[in-house]
Amino acid sequence: MKLTVQELLINSAATIHAIAENNTKQIVQISKTIIDAYKNDKKLLVFGNGGSASDAQHFAAELTGRYLKERRSYPALALTTDTSALTAIGNDYGFDSVFSRQIEGLGKAGDILIAISTSGRSPNILKAVEVAKARGLRTIGLLGRDGGTLKDLVDDAFIVPSEVTARIQEIHEMILHFLCESMDALS
């Protein structure tokens, strides 16, 4: 068991090291995109399925609440939290529309949409990004593996170079925490 834990930690550290070596500028650029939107009184919509839904909720909560220091609340909404909307839309339109219908009602040109997906292939995520782009939202994908179809749909695709869902999610969470620190630095 000790060997397994050690291997997991070493693999995780290797993934983090690869990101640090190759993607620092991209993470900073994503942060600047969000900061610019906030400076222009825009909001952030974030979503994903499963564990990525949890990451979306955590991120939105850190932005509307606080992360490390007292600062103003930033407009961020996780599209995964309204069970009435999710179930009504799922029932009336199908699961592929649970996010896109919310974007139709809530998204405005200049807002930021962050799609979190370890595969980049979920039909409901793809449809949501297509609707967001049609409405003039800036789209960011936090992805894994090869980025899937989503990498070519979003304006900014951040792809974690791993095939292991757990490693991808760890990096996504780390990036979201960095973005929170960036927002803390604004005030």
Protein backbone atom coordinates (compact mmCIF):
# COMPACT_ATOMS: atom_id res chain seq x y z
CA MET A 1 0.00 0.00 0.00
CA LYS A 2 2.84 2.42 0.79
CA LEU A 3 4.26 1.83 -2.69
CA THR A 4 0.88 2.60 -4.28
CA VAL A 5 0.56 5.88 -2.36
CA GLN A 6 4.11 6.79 -3.29
CA GLU A 7 3.44 6.04 -6.98
CA LEU A 8 0.28 8.15 -6.93
CA LEU A 9 2.12 11.09 -5.40
CA ILE A 10 4.99 10.78 -7.86
CA ASN A 11 2.58 10.61 -10.83
CA SER A 12 0.66 13.62 -9.54
CA ALA A 13 3.88 15.58 -9.03
CA ALA A 14 5.02 14.71 -12.57
CA THR A 15 1.76 16.02 -14.00
CA ILE A 16 2.08 19.24 -11.98
CA HIS A 17 5.68 19.62 -13.14
CA ALA A 18 4.65 19.24 -16.80
CA ILE A 19 2.00 21.94 -16.35
CA ALA A 20 4.49 24.26 -14.64
CA GLU A 21 6.99 23.77 -17.47
CA ASN A 22 4.58 24.15 -20.38
CA ASN A 23 1.39 25.97 -19.43
CA THR A 24 2.13 28.80 -17.00
CA LYS A 25 1.56 31.54 -19.60
CA GLN A 26 -1.75 30.00 -20.61
CA ILE A 27 -3.01 29.94 -17.01
CA VAL A 28 -2.02 33.59 -16.58
CA GLN A 29 -3.84 34.47 -19.83
CA ILE A 30 -7.03 32.76 -18.63
CA SER A 31 -6.77 34.75 -15.41
CA LYS A 32 -6.40 38.00 -17.37
CA THR A 33 -9.45 37.12 -19.47
CA ILE A 34 -11.57 36.70 -16.34
CA ILE A 35 -10.16 39.86 -14.74
CA ASP A 36 -10.95 41.87 -17.88
CA ALA A 37 -14.52 40.55 -17.87
CA TYR A 38 -14.97 41.49 -14.22
CA LYS A 39 -13.57 44.97 -14.88
CA ASN A 40 -16.28 45.34 -17.52
CA ASP A 41 -19.08 44.24 -15.16
CA LYS A 42 -19.50 40.82 -16.77
CA LYS A 43 -20.13 37.53 -14.98
CA LEU A 44 -18.70 34.04 -15.02
CA LEU A 45 -20.75 30.91 -15.71
CA VAL A 46 -19.07 27.60 -14.91
CA PHE A 47 -20.21 24.00 -15.23
CA GLY A 48 -19.27 20.36 -15.70
CA ASN A 49 -20.54 16.84 -15.07
CA GLY A 50 -19.84 14.64 -12.03
CA GLY A 51 -16.63 15.63 -10.24
CA SER A 52 -16.27 18.57 -12.62
CA ALA A 53 -19.70 19.79 -11.44
CA SER A 54 -18.32 19.80 -7.90
CA ASP A 55 -15.27 21.75 -9.07
CA ALA A 56 -17.56 24.28 -10.78
CA GLN A 57 -19.57 24.77 -7.61
CA HIS A 58 -16.45 25.11 -5.47
CA PHE A 59 -14.97 27.70 -7.83
CA ALA A 60 -18.15 29.80 -8.01
CA ALA A 61 -18.47 29.71 -4.22
CA GLU A 62 -14.89 30.91 -3.75
CA LEU A 63 -15.52 33.84 -6.11
CA THR A 64 -18.85 34.95 -4.67
CA GLY A 65 -17.70 34.33 -1.10
CA ARG A 66 -14.03 34.68 -0.42
CA TYR A 67 -10.92 32.67 -1.02
CA LEU A 68 -7.93 33.75 1.08
CA LYS A 69 -8.70 37.37 1.88
CA GLU A 70 -11.58 39.77 2.27
CA ARG A 71 -12.55 41.34 -1.04
CA ARG A 72 -15.64 42.18 -3.01
CA SER A 73 -17.84 39.38 -4.25
CA TYR A 74 -17.40 38.49 -7.92
CA PRO A 75 -20.37 37.41 -10.04
CA ALA A 76 -19.93 33.68 -10.63
CA LEU A 77 -22.62 31.09 -11.10
CA ALA A 78 -22.29 27.31 -11.25
CA LEU A 79 -24.89 25.98 -13.70
CA THR A 80 -24.90 22.70 -11.78
CA THR A 81 -26.59 23.89 -8.58
CA ASP A 82 -30.23 24.56 -9.43
CA THR A 83 -31.84 21.13 -9.18
CA SER A 84 -35.23 22.47 -10.25
CA ALA A 85 -33.78 23.90 -13.46
CA LEU A 86 -31.65 20.83 -14.12
CA THR A 87 -34.53 18.40 -13.67
CA ALA A 88 -37.14 20.52 -15.48
CA ILE A 89 -34.86 21.14 -18.46
CA GLY A 90 -33.73 17.50 -18.45
CA ASN A 91 -37.34 16.34 -18.38
CA ASP A 92 -38.64 18.79 -21.00
CA TYR A 93 -35.67 19.00 -23.36
CA GLY A 94 -33.34 16.13 -22.47
CA PHE A 95 -30.08 15.95 -20.54
CA ASP A 96 -28.12 17.35 -23.50
CA SER A 97 -29.85 20.71 -22.89
CA VAL A 98 -29.45 21.11 -19.11
CA PHE A 99 -26.66 23.67 -19.47
CA SER A 100 -27.42 25.24 -22.86
CA ARG A 101 -30.93 26.33 -21.81
CA GLN A 102 -29.51 28.03 -18.72
CA ILE A 103 -26.93 29.81 -20.86
CA GLU A 104 -29.71 31.02 -23.17
CA GLY A 105 -31.42 32.63 -20.19
CA LEU A 106 -28.42 33.83 -18.18
CA GLY A 107 -25.52 34.39 -20.58
CA LYS A 108 -24.81 37.78 -22.11
CA ALA A 109 -22.20 38.87 -24.64
CA GLY A 110 -18.87 39.41 -22.91
CA ASP A 111 -19.58 37.02 -20.05
CA ILE A 112 -17.12 34.19 -19.44
CA LEU A 113 -18.10 30.53 -19.69
CA ILE A 114 -15.81 27.89 -18.19
CA ALA A 115 -16.58 24.32 -19.22
CA ILE A 116 -14.83 21.72 -17.09
CA SER A 117 -14.57 18.31 -18.73
CA THR A 118 -12.01 15.55 -18.32
CA SER A 119 -12.92 14.06 -21.71
CA GLY A 120 -14.12 17.04 -23.77
CA ARG A 121 -16.78 14.83 -25.33
CA SER A 122 -19.97 15.14 -23.26
CA PRO A 123 -22.88 16.15 -25.51
CA ASN A 124 -24.40 18.51 -22.92
CA ILE A 125 -21.07 20.33 -22.53
CA LEU A 126 -20.55 20.62 -26.30
CA LYS A 127 -24.07 21.97 -26.87
CA ALA A 128 -23.65 24.50 -24.05
CA VAL A 129 -20.44 25.86 -25.54
CA GLU A 130 -22.04 26.17 -28.97
CA VAL A 131 -24.92 28.20 -27.48
CA ALA A 132 -22.49 30.34 -25.47
CA LYS A 133 -20.43 31.17 -28.54
CA ALA A 134 -23.57 32.08 -30.50
CA ARG A 135 -24.51 34.48 -27.69
CA GLY A 136 -21.07 36.14 -27.63
CA LEU A 137 -19.65 34.63 -24.44
CA ARG A 138 -15.91 34.06 -24.15
CA THR A 139 -15.43 30.30 -23.70
CA ILE A 140 -12.72 28.52 -21.73
CA GLY A 141 -12.33 24.75 -21.48
CA LEU A 142 -10.49 23.00 -18.66
CA LEU A 143 -9.93 19.65 -20.29
CA GLY A 144 -7.95 16.43 -20.07
CA ARG A 145 -6.66 13.62 -22.25
CA ASP A 146 -6.56 14.92 -25.85
CA GLY A 147 -9.15 17.66 -25.22
CA GLY A 148 -11.83 15.84 -27.19
CA THR A 149 -14.14 17.73 -29.51
CA LEU A 150 -14.37 20.57 -27.00
CA LYS A 151 -10.79 21.73 -27.55
CA ASP A 152 -11.75 23.00 -31.01
CA LEU A 153 -14.98 24.68 -29.86
CA VAL A 154 -13.73 26.84 -26.99
CA ASP A 155 -11.79 30.08 -27.34
CA ASP A 156 -9.17 28.91 -24.83
CA ALA A 157 -8.53 25.20 -24.29
CA PHE A 158 -6.40 24.19 -21.33
CA ILE A 159 -5.60 20.49 -21.66
CA VAL A 160 -4.11 18.52 -18.78
CA PRO A 161 -1.71 16.00 -20.36
CA SER A 162 -2.98 12.90 -18.59
CA GLU A 163 -5.23 9.94 -19.26
CA VAL A 164 -6.04 9.53 -15.57
CA THR A 165 -9.24 11.30 -14.51
CA ALA A 166 -8.01 11.82 -10.94
CA ARG A 167 -4.81 13.55 -12.13
CA ILE A 168 -6.82 15.74 -14.53
CA GLN A 169 -9.21 16.77 -11.77
CA GLU A 170 -6.34 17.55 -9.39
CA ILE A 171 -4.82 19.94 -11.92
CA HIS A 172 -8.21 21.51 -12.70
CA GLU A 173 -8.68 22.23 -9.02
CA MET A 174 -5.18 23.67 -8.76
CA ILE A 175 -5.86 25.99 -11.72
CA LEU A 176 -9.18 27.09 -10.25
CA HIS A 177 -7.41 27.90 -6.98
CA PHE A 178 -4.83 29.96 -8.87
CA LEU A 179 -7.65 31.84 -10.58
CA CYS A 180 -9.18 32.55 -7.17
CA GLU A 181 -5.85 33.93 -5.96
CA SER A 182 -5.76 36.16 -9.04
CA MET A 183 -9.18 37.55 -8.17
CA ASP A 184 -8.03 38.11 -4.58
CA ALA A 185 -5.15 40.17 -5.93
CA LEU A 186 -7.57 42.50 -7.78
CA SER A 187 -8.84 44.13 -4.62
